[in-house]
Amino acid sequence: MALTQLVSTALLMSSLLGATFNSNMPDRSIDSHLFVVNKEYRLSENYSPNITTISAYNVKREIREDLFAPLENLIQVAKQDGVDLHLVSGYRSFAKQNKVFSSKAGKVGEAKAAEVVAIPGASEHQLGLAVDVSYDNWMGINQNLENTKQGKWVRTQGYAHGFVVRYLREYEDVTGYSYEPWHIRYVGDTHSQKILELGEPPLEHYVSQIRKETYEKLSKERPRWDYPVPLSQILSLYNEEPSKKQKFKNTLKIDALLVEESVWQAFGDLQADAQEQGISLELEKSQKNPYPTHLKLANSKTDAEAYLKDNAYVFGFVLEDGYYRYLGLPIAKHLYDNKIAYADFQAEWKLAYNSFLQNGGCVSSAILQENSPKTKSK
Ligand code: ZN
């Protein structure tokens, strides 16, 4: 069925988006009170929250468990102000929404039905954090509610208690819904008060702003991890302690050093380039190097260090724990251009790699054999 395909595509899209957003983002969890549900970002047919019932003015309604306390409080505070908030509807399952939608679609077609009935998965009522309020348990769901004391009270007082009027007239094009003065959504009082201060932007805009701020903050603290370096090249870095025998087949013995041939060549080029600028680079050859890719300067000279700072990467080297470590030009250049320390790169890369695997990614055995000695050893 076309609709089911649409829904699963939307879910796939949102899970892909989820992978690129940091998990520290406040709205990424469905348990978060900021979780956005709309026609674009829909709930799965499998999503049903833990439900409890609340009763107000002799009628029981189902809501998500964590909505009980704030909603009970809202009803009591309104009552003290002389306002009886009746609950016309609370939680609605995907199946129930689907039934309503299908029945409408059977009569007028899916496109027309979508104009008047929420598409299954696109309703905040399935999330369990929204209720429709009115002056009567069964009536009053129309735009005239804004002129009643119930409508006025939720619009002016709801924000102090964690609720927002979700679908405002001026944001119909953003929310995808017509003005609904009766539909209130719980977001928690910290956020509802901020939303009020900001002039009642729709949840979509508010969450985007928080994401942007969070992302900017994180990107200042930590480097980005979408490195423009081929996976096969990065994979070779994943092993902290490569087996020298297996990984480095073409090693040379230079005094106490064991050096990979290609690394030795790259160092030779670096040395020659430095020499042209009157700088002599001498290696510490009396002590064993930890890996055949790691070289240490014999004595740190200020001019040599200054030269290496801006030139070592050109020959594929980065400084790591006092050693010039050969990574090859693409990665070394990337780190230099973006001012990323190797340790940060390594940590971020591991995160990215684990997330890649956890999200169903796999690595071809050819790449593993080429780059990961650990999987070869038996
Ligand atoms: Zn509603």
mmCIF file of C-alpha atoms and ligand atoms in Angstrom, residues 89-90 92 123-125 130-132 167 180 182-184, ligand 1:
data_model
loop_
_atom_site.group_PDB
_atom_site.id
_atom_site.type_symbol
_atom_site.label_atom_id
_atom_site.label_comp_id
_atom_site.label_asym_id
_atom_site.label_seq_id
_atom_site.Cartn_x
_atom_site.Cartn_y
_atom_site.Cartn_z
ATOM 1 C CA SER A 89 -9.470 13.685 23.491
ATOM 2 C CA GLY A 90 -6.081 12.411 24.575
ATOM 3 C CA ARG A 92 -5.061 7.987 19.971
ATOM 4 C CA SER A 123 -0.670 12.988 14.960
ATOM 5 C CA GLU A 124 0.688 14.181 18.297
ATOM 6 C CA HIS A 125 -2.199 12.311 19.873
ATOM 7 C CA ALA A 130 -1.288 16.216 23.384
ATOM 8 C CA VAL A 131 -4.868 16.746 24.478
ATOM 9 C CA ASP A 132 -7.782 18.656 23.041
ATOM 10 C CA TYR A 167 -1.201 24.907 15.924
ATOM 11 C CA GLU A 180 -6.526 24.566 16.497
ATOM 12 C CA TRP A 182 -8.053 23.459 21.485
ATOM 13 C CA HIS A 183 -4.956 21.327 20.805
ATOM 14 C CA ILE A 184 -2.335 21.726 23.530
HETATM 15 ZN ZN ZN B 1 -5.699 17.546 18.905
#
